[in-house]
Tab-separated table of C-alpha atoms in Angstrom:
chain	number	residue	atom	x	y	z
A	699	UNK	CA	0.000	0.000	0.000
A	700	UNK	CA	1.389	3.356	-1.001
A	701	UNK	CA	0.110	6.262	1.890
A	702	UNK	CA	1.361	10.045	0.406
A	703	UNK	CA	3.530	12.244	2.377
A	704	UNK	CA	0.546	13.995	2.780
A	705	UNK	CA	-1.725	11.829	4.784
A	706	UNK	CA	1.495	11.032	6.963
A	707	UNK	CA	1.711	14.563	7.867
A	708	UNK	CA	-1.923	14.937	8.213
A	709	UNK	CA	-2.413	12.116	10.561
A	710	UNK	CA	0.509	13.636	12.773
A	711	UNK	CA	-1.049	17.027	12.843
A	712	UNK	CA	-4.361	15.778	13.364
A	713	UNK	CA	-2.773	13.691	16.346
A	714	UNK	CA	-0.716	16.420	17.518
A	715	UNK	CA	-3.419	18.768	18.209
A	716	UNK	CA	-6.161	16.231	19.344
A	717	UNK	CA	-3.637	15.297	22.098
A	718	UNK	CA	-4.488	18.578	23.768
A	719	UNK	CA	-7.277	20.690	22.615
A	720	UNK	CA	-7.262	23.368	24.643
A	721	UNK	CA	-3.856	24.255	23.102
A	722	UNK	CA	-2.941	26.029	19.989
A	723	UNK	CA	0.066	24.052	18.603
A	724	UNK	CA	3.106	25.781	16.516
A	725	UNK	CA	2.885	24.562	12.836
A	726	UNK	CA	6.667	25.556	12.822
A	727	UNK	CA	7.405	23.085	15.791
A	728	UNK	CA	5.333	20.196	13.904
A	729	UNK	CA	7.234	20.935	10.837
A	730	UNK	CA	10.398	20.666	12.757
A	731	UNK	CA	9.383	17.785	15.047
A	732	UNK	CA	8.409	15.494	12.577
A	733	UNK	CA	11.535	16.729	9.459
A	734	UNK	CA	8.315	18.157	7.221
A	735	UNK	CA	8.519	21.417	5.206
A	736	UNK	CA	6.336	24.032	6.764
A	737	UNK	CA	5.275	24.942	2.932
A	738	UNK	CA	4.375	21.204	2.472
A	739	UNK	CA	2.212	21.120	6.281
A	740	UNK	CA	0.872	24.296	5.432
A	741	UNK	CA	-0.919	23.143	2.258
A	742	UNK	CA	-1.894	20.283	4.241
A	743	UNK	CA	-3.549	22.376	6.742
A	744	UNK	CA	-5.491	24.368	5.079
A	745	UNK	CA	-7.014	21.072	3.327
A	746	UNK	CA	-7.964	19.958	7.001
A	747	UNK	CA	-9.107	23.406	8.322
A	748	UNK	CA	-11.814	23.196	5.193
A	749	UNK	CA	-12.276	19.940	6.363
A	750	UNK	CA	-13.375	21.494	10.068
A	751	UNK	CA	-10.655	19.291	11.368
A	752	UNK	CA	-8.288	22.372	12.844
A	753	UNK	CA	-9.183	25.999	13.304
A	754	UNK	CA	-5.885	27.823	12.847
A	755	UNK	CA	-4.580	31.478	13.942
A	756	UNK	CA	-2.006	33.396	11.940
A	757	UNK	CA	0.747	35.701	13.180
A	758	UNK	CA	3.462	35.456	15.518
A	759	UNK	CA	2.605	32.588	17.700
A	760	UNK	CA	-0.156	31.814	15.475
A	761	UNK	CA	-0.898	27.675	15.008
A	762	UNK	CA	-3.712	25.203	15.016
A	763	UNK	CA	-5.957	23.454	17.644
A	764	UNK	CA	-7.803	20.460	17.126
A	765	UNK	CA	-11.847	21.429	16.603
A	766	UNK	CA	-13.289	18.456	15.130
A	767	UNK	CA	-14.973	15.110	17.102
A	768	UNK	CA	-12.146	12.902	18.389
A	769	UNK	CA	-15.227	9.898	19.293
A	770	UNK	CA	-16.082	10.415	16.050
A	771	UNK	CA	-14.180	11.167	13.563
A	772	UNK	CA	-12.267	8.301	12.015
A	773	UNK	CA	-8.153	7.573	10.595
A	774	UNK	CA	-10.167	6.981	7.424
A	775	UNK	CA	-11.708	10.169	7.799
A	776	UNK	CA	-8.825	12.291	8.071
A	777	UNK	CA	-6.986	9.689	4.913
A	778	UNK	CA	-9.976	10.287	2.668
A	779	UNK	CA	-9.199	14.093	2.301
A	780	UNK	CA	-5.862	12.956	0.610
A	781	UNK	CA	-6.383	9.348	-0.967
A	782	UNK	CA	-8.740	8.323	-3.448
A	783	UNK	CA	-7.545	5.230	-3.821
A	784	UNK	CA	-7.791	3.238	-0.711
A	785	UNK	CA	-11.448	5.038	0.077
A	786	UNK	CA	-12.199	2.899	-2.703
A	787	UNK	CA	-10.517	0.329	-3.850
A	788	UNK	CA	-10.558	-0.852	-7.600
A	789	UNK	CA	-12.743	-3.741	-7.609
A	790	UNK	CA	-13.469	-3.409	-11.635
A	791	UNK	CA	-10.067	-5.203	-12.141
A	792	UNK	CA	-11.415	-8.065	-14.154
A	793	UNK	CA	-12.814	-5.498	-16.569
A	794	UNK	CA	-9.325	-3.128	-16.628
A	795	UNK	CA	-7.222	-6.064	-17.676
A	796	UNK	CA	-6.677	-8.249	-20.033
A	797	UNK	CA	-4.095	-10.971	-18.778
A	798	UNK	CA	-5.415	-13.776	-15.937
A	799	UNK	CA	-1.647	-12.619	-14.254
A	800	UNK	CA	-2.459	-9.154	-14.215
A	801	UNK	CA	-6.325	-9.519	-12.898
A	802	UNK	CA	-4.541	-11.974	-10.185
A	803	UNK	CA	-2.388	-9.578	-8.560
A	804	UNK	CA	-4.789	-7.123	-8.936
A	805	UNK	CA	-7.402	-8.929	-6.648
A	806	UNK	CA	-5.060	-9.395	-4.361
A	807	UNK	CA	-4.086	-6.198	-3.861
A	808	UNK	CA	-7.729	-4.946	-3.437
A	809	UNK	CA	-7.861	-7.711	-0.740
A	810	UNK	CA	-5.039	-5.928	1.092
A	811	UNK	CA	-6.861	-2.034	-0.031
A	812	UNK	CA	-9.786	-3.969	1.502
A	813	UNK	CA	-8.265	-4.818	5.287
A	814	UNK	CA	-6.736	-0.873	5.072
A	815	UNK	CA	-9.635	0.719	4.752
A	816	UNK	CA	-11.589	-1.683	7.563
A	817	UNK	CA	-8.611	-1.086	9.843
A	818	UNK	CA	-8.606	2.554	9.350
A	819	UNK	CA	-12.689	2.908	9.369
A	820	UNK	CA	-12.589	1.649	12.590
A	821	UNK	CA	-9.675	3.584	14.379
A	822	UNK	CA	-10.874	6.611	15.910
A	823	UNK	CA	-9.144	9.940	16.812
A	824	UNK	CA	-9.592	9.086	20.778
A	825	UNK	CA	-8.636	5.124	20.143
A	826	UNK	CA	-5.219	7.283	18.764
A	827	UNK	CA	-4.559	9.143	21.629
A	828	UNK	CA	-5.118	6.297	23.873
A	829	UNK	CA	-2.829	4.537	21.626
A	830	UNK	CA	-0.368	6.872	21.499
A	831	UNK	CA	-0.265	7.530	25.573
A	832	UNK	CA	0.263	3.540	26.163
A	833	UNK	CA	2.841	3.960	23.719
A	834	UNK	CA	4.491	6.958	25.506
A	835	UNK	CA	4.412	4.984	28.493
A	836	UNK	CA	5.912	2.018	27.406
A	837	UNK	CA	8.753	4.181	25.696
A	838	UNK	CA	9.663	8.149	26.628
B	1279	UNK	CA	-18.638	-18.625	37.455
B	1280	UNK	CA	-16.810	-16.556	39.322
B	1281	UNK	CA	-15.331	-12.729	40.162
B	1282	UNK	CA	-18.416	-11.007	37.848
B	1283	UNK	CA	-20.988	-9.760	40.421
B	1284	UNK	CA	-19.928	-6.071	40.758
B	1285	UNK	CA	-22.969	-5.120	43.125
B	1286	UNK	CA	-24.413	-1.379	43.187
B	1287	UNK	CA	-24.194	0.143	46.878
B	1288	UNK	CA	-27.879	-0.047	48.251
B	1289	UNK	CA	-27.896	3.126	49.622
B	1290	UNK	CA	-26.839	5.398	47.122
B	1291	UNK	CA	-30.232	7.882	45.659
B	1292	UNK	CA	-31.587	6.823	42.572
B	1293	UNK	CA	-30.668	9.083	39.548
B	1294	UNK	CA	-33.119	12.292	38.177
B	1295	UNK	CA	-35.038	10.967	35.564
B	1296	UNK	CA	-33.506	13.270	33.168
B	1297	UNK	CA	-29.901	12.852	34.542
B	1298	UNK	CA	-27.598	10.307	31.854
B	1299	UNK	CA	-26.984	6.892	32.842
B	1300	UNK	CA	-23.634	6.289	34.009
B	1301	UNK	CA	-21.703	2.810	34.401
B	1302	UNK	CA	-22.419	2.770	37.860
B	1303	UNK	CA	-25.879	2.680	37.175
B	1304	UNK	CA	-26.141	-1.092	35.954
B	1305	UNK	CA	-25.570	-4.233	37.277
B	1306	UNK	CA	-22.892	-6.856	35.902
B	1307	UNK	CA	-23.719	-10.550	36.689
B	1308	UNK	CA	-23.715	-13.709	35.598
B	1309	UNK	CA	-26.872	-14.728	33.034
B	1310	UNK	CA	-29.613	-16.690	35.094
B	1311	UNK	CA	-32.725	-18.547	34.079
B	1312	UNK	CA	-35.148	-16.154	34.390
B	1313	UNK	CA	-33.119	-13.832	32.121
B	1314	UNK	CA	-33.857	-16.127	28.739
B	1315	UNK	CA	-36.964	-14.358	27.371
B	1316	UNK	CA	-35.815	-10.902	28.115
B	1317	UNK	CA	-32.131	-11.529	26.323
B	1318	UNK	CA	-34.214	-13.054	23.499
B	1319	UNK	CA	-36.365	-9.658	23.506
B	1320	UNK	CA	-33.392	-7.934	23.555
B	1321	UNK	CA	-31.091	-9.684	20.998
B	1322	UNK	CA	-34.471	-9.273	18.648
B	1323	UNK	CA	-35.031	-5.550	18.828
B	1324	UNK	CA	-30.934	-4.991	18.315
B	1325	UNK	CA	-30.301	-7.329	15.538
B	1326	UNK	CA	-34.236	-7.223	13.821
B	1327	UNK	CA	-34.187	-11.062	14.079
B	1328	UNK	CA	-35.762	-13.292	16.822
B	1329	UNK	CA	-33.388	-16.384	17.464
B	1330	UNK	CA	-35.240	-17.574	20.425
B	1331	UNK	CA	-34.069	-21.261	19.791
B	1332	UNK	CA	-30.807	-20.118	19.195
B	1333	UNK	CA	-30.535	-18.246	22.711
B	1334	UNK	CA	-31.915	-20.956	24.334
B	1335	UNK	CA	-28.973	-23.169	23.253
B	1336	UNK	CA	-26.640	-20.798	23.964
B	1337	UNK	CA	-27.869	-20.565	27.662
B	1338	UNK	CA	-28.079	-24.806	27.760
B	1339	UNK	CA	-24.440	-24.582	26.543
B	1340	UNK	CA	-23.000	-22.501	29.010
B	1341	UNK	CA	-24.951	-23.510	32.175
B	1342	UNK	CA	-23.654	-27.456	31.131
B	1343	UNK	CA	-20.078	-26.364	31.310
B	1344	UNK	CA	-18.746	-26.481	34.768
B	1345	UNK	CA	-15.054	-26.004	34.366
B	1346	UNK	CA	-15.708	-22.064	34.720
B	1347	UNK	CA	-14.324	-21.225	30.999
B	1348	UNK	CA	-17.279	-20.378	30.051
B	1349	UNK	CA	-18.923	-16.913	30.475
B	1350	UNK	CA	-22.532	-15.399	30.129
B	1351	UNK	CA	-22.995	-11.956	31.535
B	1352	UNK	CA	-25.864	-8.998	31.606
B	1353	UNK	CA	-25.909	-5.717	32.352
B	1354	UNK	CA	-29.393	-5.249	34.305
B	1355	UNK	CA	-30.806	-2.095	35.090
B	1356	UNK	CA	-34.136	-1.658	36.847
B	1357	UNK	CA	-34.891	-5.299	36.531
B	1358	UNK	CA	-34.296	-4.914	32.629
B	1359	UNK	CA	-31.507	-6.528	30.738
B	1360	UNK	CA	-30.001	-3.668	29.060
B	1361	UNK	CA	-26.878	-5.835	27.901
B	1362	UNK	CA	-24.845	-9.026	27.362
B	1363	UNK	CA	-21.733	-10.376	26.474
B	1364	UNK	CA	-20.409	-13.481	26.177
B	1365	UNK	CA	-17.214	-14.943	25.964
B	1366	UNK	CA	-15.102	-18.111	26.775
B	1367	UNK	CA	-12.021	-19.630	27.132
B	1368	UNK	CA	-10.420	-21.450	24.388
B	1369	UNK	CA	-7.123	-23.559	24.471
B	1370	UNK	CA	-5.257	-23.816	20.912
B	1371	UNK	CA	-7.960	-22.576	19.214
B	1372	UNK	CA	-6.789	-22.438	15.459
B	1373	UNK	CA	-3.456	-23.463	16.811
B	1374	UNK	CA	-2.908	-20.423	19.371
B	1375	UNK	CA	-2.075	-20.843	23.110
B	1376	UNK	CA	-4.755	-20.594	25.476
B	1377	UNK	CA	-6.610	-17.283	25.326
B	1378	UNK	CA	-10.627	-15.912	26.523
B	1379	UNK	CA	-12.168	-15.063	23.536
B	1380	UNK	CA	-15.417	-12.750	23.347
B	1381	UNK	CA	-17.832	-14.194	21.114
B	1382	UNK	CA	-19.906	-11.189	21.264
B	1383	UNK	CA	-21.372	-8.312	23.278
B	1384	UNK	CA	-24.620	-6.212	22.920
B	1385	UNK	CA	-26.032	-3.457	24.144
B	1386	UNK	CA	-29.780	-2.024	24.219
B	1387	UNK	CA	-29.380	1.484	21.454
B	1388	UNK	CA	-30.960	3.074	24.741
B	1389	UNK	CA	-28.299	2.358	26.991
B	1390	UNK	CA	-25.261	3.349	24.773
B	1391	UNK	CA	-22.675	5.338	25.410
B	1392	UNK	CA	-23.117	5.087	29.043
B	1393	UNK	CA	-20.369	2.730	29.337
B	1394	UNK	CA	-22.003	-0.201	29.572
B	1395	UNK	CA	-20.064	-2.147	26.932
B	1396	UNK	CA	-16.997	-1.326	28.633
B	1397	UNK	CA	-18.243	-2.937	32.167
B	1398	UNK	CA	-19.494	-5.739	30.522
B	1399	UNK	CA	-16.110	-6.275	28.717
B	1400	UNK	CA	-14.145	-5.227	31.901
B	1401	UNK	CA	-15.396	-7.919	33.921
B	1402	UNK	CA	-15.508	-10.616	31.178
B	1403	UNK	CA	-11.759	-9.970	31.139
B	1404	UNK	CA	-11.521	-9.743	34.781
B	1405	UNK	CA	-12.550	-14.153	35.044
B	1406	UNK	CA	-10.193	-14.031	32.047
B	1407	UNK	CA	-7.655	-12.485	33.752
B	1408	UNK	CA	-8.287	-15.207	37.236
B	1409	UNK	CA	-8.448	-17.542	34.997
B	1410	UNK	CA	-4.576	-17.105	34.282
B	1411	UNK	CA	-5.223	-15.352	30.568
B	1412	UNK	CA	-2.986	-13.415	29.768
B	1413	UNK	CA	-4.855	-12.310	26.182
B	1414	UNK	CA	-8.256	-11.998	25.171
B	1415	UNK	CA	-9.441	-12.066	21.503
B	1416	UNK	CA	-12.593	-11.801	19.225
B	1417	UNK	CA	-13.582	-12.147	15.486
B	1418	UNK	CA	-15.988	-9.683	13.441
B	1419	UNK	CA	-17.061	-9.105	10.499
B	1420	UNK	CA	-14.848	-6.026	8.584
B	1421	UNK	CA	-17.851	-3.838	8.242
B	1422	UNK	CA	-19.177	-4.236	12.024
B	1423	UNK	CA	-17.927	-0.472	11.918
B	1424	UNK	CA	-19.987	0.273	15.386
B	1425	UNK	CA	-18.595	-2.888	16.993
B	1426	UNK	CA	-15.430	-2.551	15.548
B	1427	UNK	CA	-14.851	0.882	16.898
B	1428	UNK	CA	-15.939	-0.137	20.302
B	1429	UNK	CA	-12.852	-2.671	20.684
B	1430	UNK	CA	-10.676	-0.600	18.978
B	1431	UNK	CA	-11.564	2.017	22.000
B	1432	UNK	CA	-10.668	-0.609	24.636
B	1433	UNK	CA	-7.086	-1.031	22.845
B	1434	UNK	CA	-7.930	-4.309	21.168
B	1435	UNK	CA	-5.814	-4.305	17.927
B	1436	UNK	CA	-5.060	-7.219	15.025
B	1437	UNK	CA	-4.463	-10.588	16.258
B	1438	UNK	CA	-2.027	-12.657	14.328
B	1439	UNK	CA	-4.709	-14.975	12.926
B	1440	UNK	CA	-6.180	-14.188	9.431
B	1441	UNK	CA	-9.642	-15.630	8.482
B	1442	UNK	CA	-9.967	-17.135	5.043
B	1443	UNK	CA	-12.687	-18.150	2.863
B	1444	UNK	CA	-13.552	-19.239	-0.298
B	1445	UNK	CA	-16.804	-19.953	-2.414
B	1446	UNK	CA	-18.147	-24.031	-2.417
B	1447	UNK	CA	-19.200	-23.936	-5.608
């Protein structure tokens, strides 16, 4: 499965500023944190601020927060505003080609399209965060 | 059966009508006799299907194992079962070591997200847990997004077991 540099950085800003809420984060200290461009995570989030996802502020000290439903908003959710292709995977392969090979591999690599998307429909924001503090427990 | 009964304090006020539920407010115990029709009333207003026969056999099964691996709790709240799960525990099950596995767990729509599910899990995994578990496990189907989401919120993640299938035809 091939995930764009975008939805990487998305998912870590998303995560970033769901962590804490109540606090505007620095885009220039996710840009540095995570070895991003701040051009590149700026495009980014302004596609998730349309997407209600982050409310930002500009200016000096100006950042994001996290505005949108950690309960219910969804990995896939947040992966959907950059990838068409594992929202829906390409199930018309038998049509698109012509060799038994070709239609083979295909299928199975809508099964594994298939197991991505069901994994990340059912991962939400606050399943994340839990995540992510076990994690930080485990390992500073 | 053992460890499940987590009993509410008799003297605590009952709730405001219009107050939410909270966890606190239901019971967890182990199924009983008298529970059969309602968890069949229950299981049919969820799932839009009445499996009374099918219920019935579940209960049979569980109350004719007596080597405590099996488990069959409710939720109860005002003498109405609001909730279930049920779970049991398996040894080398497709080949893996010992583990409790849930085998399924519902919840009335009216008494979601009042953290019912969670006690019911919680103290399924508790027995698991005196029973010397050290893992607990369950299978759904990939689209059970509602389900899905709820384990996912307790920390559950992939097992290494992959369920395969093909047509008979």
């Amino acid at each position: 499965m091939n995930i764009q540099k975008s939805t990487v950085i998305a998912l870590c800003s998303v995560l970033e500023a769901a962590l804490d809420p109540d606090k505007q984060i620095s885009s220039a200290e996710v840009a540095e944190k995570y070895g991003i461009s701040p051009h590149h995570l700026a495009k980014v989030l302004r596609r998730l601020g349309r997407a209600g996802l982050l409310e930002s502020s500009r200016g000096v000290g100006g950042g994001y927060r996290f505005c949108g439903n950690a309960k219910r908003t969804t990995l896939m959710d947040v992966i959907a505003l950059f990838e068409d292709k594992i929202v829906e995977p390409d199930k018309q392969f038998e049509k698109q080609y012509a060799t038994a090979v070709e239609r083979a591999i295909a299928q199975v690599l809508v099964e594994i399209d298939e197991t991505a998307k069901a994994v990340f429909n059912s991962i939400t924001i606050a399943t994340m965060i839990g995540l992510i503090e076990r994690q930080g427990r485990s390992r500073p | 059966m053992k460890a499940n009964n987590k009993t509410k304090t008799a003297a605590a006020p009952p709730a405001p009508a219009s107050a939410p539920d909270t966890p606190a407010d239901y019971l967890i115990r182990p199924v009983r006799a008298g529970d059969l029709e309602k968890l069949i009333a229950v299981d049919a207003q969820i799932t839009g299907i009445q499996k009374a026969e099918y219920w019935r056999q579940r209960f049979r099964g569980h109350v004719a194992r007596k080597d405590q691996s099996s488990h069959f709790l409710v939720a109860e709240k005002n003498s109405a079962i609001e909730g279930l799960i049920i779970g049991e525990i398996r040894d080398w099950e497709f080949g893996t070591p010992p583990c409790g596995w849930v085998f399924g767990i519902s919840v009335r729509p009216e008494a979601r997200l009042s953290g019912v599910a969670t006690r019911l899990l919680d103290a399924l995994c508790a027995s698991f847990r005196l029973a010397g578990m050290t893992k607990v496990r369950t299978l759904l189907v990939s689209d059970d997004l509602l389900v899905m989401k709820f384990y996912r919120s307790q920390g559950m993640m992939a097992a290494p077991i992959i369920t395969l299938e093909r047509k008979l035809d």
